[in-house]
CSV table of N, CA and C in Angstrom, one decimal:
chain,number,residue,atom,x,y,z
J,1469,UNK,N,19.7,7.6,20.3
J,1469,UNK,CA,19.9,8.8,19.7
J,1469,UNK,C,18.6,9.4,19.2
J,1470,UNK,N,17.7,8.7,19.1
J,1470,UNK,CA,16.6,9.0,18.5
J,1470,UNK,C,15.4,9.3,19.6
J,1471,UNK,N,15.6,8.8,20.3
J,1471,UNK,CA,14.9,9.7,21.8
J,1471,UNK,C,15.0,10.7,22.1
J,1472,UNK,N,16.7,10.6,21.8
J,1472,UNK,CA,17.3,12.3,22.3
J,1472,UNK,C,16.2,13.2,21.8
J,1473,UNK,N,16.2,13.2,20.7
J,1473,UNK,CA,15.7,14.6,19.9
J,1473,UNK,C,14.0,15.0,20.7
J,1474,UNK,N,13.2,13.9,21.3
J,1474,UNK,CA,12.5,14.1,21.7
J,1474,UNK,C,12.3,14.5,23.7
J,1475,UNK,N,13.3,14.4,23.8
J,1475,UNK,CA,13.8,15.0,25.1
J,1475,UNK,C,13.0,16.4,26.0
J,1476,UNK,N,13.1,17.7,25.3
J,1476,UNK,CA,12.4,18.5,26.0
J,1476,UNK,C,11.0,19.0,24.9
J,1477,UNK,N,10.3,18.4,24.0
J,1477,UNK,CA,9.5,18.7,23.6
J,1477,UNK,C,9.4,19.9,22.6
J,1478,UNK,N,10.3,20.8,22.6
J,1478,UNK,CA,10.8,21.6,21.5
J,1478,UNK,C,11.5,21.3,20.5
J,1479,UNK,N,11.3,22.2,19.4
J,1479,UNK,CA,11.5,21.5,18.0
J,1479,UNK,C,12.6,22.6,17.0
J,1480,UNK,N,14.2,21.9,17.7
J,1480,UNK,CA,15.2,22.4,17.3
J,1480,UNK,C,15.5,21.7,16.1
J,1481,UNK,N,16.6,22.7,15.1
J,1481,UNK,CA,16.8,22.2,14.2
J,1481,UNK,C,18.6,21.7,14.3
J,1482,UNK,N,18.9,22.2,15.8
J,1482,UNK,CA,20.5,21.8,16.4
J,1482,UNK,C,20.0,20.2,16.6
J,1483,UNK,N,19.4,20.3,17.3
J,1483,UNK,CA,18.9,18.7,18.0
J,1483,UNK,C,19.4,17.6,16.9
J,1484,UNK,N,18.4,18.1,16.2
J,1484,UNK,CA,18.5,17.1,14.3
J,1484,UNK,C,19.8,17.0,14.3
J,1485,UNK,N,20.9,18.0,14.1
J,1485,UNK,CA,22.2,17.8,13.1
J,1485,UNK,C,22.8,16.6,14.7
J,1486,UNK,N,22.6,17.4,15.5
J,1486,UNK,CA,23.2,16.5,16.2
J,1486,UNK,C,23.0,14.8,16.4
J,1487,UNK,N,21.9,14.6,16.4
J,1487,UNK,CA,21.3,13.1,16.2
J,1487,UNK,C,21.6,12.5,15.2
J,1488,UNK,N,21.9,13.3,13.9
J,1488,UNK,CA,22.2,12.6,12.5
J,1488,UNK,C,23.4,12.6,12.5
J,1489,UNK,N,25.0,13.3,13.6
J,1489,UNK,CA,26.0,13.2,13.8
J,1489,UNK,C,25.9,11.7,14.5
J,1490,UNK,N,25.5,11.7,15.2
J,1490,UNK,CA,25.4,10.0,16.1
J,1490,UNK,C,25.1,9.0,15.6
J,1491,UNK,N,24.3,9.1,14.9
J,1491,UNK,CA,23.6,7.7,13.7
J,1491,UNK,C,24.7,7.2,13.1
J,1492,UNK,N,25.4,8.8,12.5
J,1492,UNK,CA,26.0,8.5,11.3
J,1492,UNK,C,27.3,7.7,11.4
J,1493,UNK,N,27.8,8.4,13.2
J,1493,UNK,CA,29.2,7.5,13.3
J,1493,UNK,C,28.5,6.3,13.9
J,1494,UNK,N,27.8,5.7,14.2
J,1494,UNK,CA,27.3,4.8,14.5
J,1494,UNK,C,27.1,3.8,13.1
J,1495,UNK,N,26.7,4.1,12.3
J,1495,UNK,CA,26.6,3.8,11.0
J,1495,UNK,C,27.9,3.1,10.4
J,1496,UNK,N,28.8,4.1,10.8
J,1496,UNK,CA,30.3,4.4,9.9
J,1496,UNK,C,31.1,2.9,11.2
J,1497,UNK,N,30.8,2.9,12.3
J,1497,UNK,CA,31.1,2.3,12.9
J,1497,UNK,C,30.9,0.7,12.5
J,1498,UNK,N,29.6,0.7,12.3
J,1498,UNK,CA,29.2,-0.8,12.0
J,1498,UNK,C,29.8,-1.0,10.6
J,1499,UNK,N,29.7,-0.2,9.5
J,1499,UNK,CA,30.6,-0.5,8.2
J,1499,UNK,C,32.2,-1.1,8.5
J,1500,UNK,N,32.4,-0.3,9.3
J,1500,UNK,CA,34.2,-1.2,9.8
J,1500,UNK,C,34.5,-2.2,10.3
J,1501,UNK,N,33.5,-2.1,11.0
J,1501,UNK,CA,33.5,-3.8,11.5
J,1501,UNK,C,33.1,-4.8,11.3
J,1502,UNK,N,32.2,-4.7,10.4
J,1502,UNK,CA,31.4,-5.8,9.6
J,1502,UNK,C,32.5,-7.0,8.6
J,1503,UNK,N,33.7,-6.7,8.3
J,1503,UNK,CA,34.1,-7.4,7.4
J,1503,UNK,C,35.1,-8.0,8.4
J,1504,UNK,N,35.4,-7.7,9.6
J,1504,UNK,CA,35.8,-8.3,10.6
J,1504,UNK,C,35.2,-10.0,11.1
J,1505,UNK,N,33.8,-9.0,11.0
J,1505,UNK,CA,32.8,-9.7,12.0
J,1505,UNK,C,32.6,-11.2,11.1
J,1506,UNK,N,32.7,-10.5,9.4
J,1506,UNK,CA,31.9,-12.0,8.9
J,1506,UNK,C,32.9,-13.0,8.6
J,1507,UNK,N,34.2,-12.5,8.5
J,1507,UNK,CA,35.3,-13.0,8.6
J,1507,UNK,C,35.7,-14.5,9.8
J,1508,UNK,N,35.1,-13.6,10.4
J,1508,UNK,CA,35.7,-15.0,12.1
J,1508,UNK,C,34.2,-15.8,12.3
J,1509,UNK,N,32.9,-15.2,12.2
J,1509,UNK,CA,32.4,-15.9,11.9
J,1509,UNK,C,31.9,-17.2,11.2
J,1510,UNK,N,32.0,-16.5,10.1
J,1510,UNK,CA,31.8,-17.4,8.6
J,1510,UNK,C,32.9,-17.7,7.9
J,1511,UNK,N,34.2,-17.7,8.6
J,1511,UNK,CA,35.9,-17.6,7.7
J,1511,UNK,C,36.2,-16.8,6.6
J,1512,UNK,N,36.6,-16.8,5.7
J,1512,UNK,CA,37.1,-16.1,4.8
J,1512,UNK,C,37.2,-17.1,3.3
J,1513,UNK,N,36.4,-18.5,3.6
J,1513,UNK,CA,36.3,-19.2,2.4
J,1513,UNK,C,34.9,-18.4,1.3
J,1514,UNK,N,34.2,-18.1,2.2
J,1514,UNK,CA,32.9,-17.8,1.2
J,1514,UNK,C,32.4,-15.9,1.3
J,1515,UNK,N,33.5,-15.5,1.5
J,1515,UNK,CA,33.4,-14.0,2.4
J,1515,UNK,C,32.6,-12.8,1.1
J,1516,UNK,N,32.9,-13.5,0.1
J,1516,UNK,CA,32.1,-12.6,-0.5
J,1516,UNK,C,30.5,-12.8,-1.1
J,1517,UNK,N,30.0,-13.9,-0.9
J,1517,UNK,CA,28.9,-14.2,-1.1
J,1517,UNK,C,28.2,-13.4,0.6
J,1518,UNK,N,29.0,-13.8,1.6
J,1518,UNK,CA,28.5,-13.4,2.7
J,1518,UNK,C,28.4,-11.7,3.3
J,1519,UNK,N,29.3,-11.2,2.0
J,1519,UNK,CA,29.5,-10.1,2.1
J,1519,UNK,C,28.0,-9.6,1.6
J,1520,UNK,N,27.9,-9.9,0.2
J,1520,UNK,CA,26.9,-9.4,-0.8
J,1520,UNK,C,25.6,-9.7,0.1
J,1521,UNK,N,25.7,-10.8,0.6
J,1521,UNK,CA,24.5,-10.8,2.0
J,1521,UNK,C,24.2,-9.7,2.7
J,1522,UNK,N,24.9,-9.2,3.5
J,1522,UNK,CA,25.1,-8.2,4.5
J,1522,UNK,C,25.0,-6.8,3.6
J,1523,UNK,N,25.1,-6.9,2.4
J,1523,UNK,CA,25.2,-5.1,1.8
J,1523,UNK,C,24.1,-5.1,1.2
J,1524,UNK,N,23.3,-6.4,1.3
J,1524,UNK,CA,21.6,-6.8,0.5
J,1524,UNK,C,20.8,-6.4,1.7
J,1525,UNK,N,21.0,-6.5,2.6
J,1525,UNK,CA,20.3,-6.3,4.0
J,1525,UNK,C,19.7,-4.8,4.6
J,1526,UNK,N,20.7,-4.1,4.1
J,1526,UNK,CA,20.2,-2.4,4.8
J,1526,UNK,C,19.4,-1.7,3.7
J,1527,UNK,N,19.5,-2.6,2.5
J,1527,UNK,CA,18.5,-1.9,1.3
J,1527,UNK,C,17.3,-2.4,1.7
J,1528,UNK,N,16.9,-3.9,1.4
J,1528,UNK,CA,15.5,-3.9,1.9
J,1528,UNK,C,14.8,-3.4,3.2
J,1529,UNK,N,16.1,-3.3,4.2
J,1529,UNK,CA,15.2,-3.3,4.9
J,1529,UNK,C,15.1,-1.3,5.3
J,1530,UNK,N,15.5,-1.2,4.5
J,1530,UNK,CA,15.4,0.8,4.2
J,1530,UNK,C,14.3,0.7,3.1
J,1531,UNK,N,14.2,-0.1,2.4
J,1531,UNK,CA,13.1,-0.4,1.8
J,1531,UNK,C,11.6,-0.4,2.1
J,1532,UNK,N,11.6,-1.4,3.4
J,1532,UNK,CA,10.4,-1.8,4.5
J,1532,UNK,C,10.3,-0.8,5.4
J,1533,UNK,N,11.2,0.1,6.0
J,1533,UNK,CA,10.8,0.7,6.7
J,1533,UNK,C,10.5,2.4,6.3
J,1534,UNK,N,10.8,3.0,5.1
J,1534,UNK,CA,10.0,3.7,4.4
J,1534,UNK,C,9.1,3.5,4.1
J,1535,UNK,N,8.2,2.0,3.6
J,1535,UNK,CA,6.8,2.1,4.1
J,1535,UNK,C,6.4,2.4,5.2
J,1536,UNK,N,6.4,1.6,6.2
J,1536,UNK,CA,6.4,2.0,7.4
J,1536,UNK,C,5.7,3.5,7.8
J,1537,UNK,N,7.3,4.1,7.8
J,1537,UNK,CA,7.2,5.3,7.9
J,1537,UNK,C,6.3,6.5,7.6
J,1538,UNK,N,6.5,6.2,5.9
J,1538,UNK,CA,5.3,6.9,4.9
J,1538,UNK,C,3.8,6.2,6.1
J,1539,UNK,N,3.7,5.3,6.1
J,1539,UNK,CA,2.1,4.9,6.7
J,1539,UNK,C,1.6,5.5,8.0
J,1540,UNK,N,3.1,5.6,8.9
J,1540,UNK,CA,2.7,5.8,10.3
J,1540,UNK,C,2.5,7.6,9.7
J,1541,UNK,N,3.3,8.7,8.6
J,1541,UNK,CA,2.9,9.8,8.7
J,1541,UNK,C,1.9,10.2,8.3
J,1542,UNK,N,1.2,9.5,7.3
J,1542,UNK,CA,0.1,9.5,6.6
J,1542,UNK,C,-0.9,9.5,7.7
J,1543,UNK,N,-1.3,8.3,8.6
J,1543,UNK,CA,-2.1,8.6,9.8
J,1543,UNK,C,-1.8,9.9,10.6
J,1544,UNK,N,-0.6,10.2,10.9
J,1544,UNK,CA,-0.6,11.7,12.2
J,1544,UNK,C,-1.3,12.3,11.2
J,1545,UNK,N,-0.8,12.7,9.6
J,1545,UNK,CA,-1.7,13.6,8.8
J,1545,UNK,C,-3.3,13.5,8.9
J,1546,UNK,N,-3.6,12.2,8.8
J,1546,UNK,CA,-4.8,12.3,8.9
J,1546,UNK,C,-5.5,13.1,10.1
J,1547,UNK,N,-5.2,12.7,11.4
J,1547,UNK,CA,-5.0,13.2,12.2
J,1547,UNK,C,-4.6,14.3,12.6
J,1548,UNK,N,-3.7,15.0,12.3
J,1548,UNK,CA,-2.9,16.9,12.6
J,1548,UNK,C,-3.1,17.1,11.0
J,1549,UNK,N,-4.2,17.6,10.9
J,1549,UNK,CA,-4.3,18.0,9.2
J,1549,UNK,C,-3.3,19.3,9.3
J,1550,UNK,N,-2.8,19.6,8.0
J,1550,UNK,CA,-1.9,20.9,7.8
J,1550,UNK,C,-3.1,22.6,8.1
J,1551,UNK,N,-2.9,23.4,8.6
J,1551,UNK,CA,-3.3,24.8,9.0
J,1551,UNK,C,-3.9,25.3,7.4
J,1552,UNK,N,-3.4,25.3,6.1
J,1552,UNK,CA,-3.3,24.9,5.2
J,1552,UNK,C,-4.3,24.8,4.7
J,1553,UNK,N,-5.1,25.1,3.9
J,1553,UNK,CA,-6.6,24.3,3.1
J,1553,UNK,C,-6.0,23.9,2.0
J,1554,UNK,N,-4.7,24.4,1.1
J,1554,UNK,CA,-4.0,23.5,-0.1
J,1554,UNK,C,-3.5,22.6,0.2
J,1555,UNK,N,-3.1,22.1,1.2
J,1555,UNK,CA,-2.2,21.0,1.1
J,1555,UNK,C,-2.8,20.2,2.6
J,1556,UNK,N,-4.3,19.2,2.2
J,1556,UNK,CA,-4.4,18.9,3.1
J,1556,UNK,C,-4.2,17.5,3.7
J,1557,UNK,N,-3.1,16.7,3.4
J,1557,UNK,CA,-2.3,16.0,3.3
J,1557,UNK,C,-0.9,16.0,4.0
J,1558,UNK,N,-0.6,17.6,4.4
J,1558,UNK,CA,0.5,18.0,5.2
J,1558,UNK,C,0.5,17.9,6.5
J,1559,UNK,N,1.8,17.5,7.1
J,1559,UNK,CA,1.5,17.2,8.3
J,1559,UNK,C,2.8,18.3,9.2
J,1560,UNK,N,2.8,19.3,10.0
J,1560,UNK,CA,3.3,19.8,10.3
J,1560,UNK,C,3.9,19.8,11.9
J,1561,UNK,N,5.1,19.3,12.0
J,1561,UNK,CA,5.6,19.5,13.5
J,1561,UNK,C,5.8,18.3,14.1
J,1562,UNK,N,6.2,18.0,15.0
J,1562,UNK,CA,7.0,16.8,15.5
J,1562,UNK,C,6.3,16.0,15.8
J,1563,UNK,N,4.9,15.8,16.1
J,1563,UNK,CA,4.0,14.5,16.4
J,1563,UNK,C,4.0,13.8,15.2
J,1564,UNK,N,4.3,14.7,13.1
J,1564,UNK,CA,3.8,13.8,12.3
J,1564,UNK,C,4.8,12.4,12.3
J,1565,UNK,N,6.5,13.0,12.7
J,1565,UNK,CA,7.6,11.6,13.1
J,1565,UNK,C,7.8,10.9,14.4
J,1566,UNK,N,7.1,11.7,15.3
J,1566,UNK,CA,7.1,10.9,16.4
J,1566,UNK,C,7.3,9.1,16.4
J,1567,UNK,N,5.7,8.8,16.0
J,1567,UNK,CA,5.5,7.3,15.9
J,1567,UNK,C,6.8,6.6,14.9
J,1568,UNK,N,7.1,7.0,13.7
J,1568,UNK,CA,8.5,6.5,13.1
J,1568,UNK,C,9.6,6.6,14.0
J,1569,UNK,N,10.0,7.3,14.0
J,1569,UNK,CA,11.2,7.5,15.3
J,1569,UNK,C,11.0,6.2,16.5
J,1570,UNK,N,9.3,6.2,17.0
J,1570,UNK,CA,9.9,5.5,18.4
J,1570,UNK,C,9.7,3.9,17.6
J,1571,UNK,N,9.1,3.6,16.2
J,1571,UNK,CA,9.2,2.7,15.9
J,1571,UNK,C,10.2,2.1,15.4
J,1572,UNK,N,11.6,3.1,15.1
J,1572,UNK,CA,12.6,2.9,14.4
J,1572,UNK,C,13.6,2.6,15.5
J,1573,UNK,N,13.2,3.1,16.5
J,1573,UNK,CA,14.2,3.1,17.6
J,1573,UNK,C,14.2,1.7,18.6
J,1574,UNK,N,13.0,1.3,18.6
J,1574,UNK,CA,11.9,-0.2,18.8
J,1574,UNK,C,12.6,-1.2,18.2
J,1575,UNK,N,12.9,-1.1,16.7
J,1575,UNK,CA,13.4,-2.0,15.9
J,1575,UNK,C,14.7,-2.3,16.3
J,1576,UNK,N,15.4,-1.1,16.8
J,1576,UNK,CA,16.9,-0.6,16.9
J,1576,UNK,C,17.4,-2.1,18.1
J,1577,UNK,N,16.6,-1.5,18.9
J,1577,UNK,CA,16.7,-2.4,20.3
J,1577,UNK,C,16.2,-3.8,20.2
J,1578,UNK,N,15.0,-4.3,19.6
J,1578,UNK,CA,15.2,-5.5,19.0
J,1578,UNK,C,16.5,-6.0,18.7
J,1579,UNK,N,16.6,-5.4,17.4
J,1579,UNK,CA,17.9,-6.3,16.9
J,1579,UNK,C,19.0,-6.7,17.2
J,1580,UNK,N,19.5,-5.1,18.3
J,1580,UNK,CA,20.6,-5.8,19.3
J,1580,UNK,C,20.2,-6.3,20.3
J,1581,UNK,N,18.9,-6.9,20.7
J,1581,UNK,CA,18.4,-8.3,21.7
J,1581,UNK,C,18.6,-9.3,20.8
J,1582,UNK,N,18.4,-9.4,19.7
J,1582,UNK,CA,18.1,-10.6,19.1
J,1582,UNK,C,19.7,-10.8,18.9
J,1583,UNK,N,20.3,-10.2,18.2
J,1583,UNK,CA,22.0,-10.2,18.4
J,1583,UNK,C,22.5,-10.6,19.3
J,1584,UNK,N,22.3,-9.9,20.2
J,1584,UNK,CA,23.5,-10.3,21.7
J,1584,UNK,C,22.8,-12.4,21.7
J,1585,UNK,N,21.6,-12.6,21.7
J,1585,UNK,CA,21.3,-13.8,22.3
J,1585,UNK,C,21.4,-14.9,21.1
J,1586,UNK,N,21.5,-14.0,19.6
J,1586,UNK,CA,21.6,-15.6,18.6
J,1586,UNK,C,23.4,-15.6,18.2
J,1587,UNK,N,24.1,-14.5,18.2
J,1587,UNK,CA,25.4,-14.6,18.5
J,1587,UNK,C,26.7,-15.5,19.1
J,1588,UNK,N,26.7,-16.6,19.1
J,1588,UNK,CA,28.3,-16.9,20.3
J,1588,UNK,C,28.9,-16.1,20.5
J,1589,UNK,N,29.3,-16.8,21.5
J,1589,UNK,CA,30.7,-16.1,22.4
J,1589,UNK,C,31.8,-16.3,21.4
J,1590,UNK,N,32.9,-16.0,21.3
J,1590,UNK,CA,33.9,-16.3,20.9
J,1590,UNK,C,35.1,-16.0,22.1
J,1591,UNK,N,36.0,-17.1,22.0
J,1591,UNK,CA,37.2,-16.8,23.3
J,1591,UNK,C,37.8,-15.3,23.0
J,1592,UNK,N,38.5,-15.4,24.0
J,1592,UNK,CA,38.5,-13.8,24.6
J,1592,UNK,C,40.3,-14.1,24.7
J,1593,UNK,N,40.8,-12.8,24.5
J,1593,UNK,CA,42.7,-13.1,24.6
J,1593,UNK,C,43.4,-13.1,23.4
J,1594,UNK,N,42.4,-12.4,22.2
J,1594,UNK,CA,43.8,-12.7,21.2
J,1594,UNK,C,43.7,-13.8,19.8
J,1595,UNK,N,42.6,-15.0,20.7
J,1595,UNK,CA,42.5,-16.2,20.3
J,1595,UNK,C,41.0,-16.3,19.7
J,1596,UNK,N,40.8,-15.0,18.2
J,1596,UNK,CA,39.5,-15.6,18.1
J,1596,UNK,C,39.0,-17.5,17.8
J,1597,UNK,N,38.4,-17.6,18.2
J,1597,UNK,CA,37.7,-19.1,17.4
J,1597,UNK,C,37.1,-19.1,16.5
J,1598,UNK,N,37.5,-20.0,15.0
J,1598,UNK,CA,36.6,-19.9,14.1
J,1598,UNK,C,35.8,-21.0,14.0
J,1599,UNK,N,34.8,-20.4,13.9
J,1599,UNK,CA,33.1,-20.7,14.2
J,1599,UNK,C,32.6,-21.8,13.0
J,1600,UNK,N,33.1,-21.2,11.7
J,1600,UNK,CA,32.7,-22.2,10.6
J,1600,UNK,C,33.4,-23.2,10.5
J,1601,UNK,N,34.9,-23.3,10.9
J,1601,UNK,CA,35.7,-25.3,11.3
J,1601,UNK,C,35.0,-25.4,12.4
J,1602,UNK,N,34.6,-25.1,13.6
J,1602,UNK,CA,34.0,-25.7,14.6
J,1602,UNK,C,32.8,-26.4,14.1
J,1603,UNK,N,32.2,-25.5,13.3
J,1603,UNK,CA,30.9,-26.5,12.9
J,1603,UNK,C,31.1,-27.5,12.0
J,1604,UNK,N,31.9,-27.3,11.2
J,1604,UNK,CA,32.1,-28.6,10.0
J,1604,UNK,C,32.9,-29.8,10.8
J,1605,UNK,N,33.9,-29.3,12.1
J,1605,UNK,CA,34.5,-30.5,12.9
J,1605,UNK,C,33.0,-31.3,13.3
J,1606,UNK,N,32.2,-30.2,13.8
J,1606,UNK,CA,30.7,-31.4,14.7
J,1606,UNK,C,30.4,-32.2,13.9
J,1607,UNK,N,30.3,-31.8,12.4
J,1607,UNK,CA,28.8,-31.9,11.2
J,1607,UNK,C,29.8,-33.5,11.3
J,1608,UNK,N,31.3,-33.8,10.7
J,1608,UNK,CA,32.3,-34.6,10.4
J,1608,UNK,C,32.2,-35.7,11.3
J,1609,UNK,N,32.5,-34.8,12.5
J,1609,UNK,CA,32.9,-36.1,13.6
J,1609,UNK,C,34.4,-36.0,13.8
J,1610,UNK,N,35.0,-35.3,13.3
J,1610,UNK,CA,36.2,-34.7,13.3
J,1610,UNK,C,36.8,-34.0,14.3
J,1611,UNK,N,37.6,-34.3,15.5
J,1611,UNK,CA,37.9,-33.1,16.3
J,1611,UNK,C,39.4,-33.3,16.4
């Protein structure tokens, strides 16, 4: 979604609403599934410690990547100074987010590589498997 906006090189303000419409259900999407997810996972014995995990997670790391971000604009500023002699600090026009964007978008696809491959399978049909007796049957010797 965040390529999109950079697509033909012009600098709409439609483009934006529409990309922040996509995030957002995207966003809204992962919130619903998430308590699913940690559920079959991790079971439902410790779901709230696991919970408070996962709602600790998009703060720091919205945390980390506002630095980021602030750093990568601060250089285009440096670089595309503002037209401006008061504010020469300002960075005007789509190259100052460029580099955040394709760095945000970088991260994006990371994580769903790193996902898809540190993830299990779980059976398919109806019949999830839970993952956290599977492991305490190995740890035991239990099957």
């Amino acid at each position: 979604a965040r390529v999109f906006i950079f697509t033909t090189g012009k600098d709409h303000f439609v483009r934006l609403y529409g990309v922040t419409i996509i995030i957002g259900v995207a966003y809204g999407i992962m919130w619903i599934s998430v308590p699913t997810i940690i559920s079959e996972y991790w079971s439902t014995k410790n779901f709230a410690q696991n919970w408070g995990w996962v709602i600790v997670a998009p703060a720091a790391a919205t945390y980390a990547f506002n630095l980021v971000a602030g750093y990568l604009y601060d250089q285009q500023a440096i670089l595309h100074p503002s037209p401006h002699d008061d504010e020469p600090n300002d960075c005007v026009g789509v190259t100052c987010f460029r580099n955040a964007y394709f760095f945000a978008a970088g991260m994006a696809c990371l994580g769903g590589l790193i996902s898809f491959f540190i993830i299990p399978k779980t059976q398919v049909g109806g019949k999830a498997s839970d993952l956290s007796l599977e492991r305490e049957r190995t740890k035991t010797g239990k099957l």
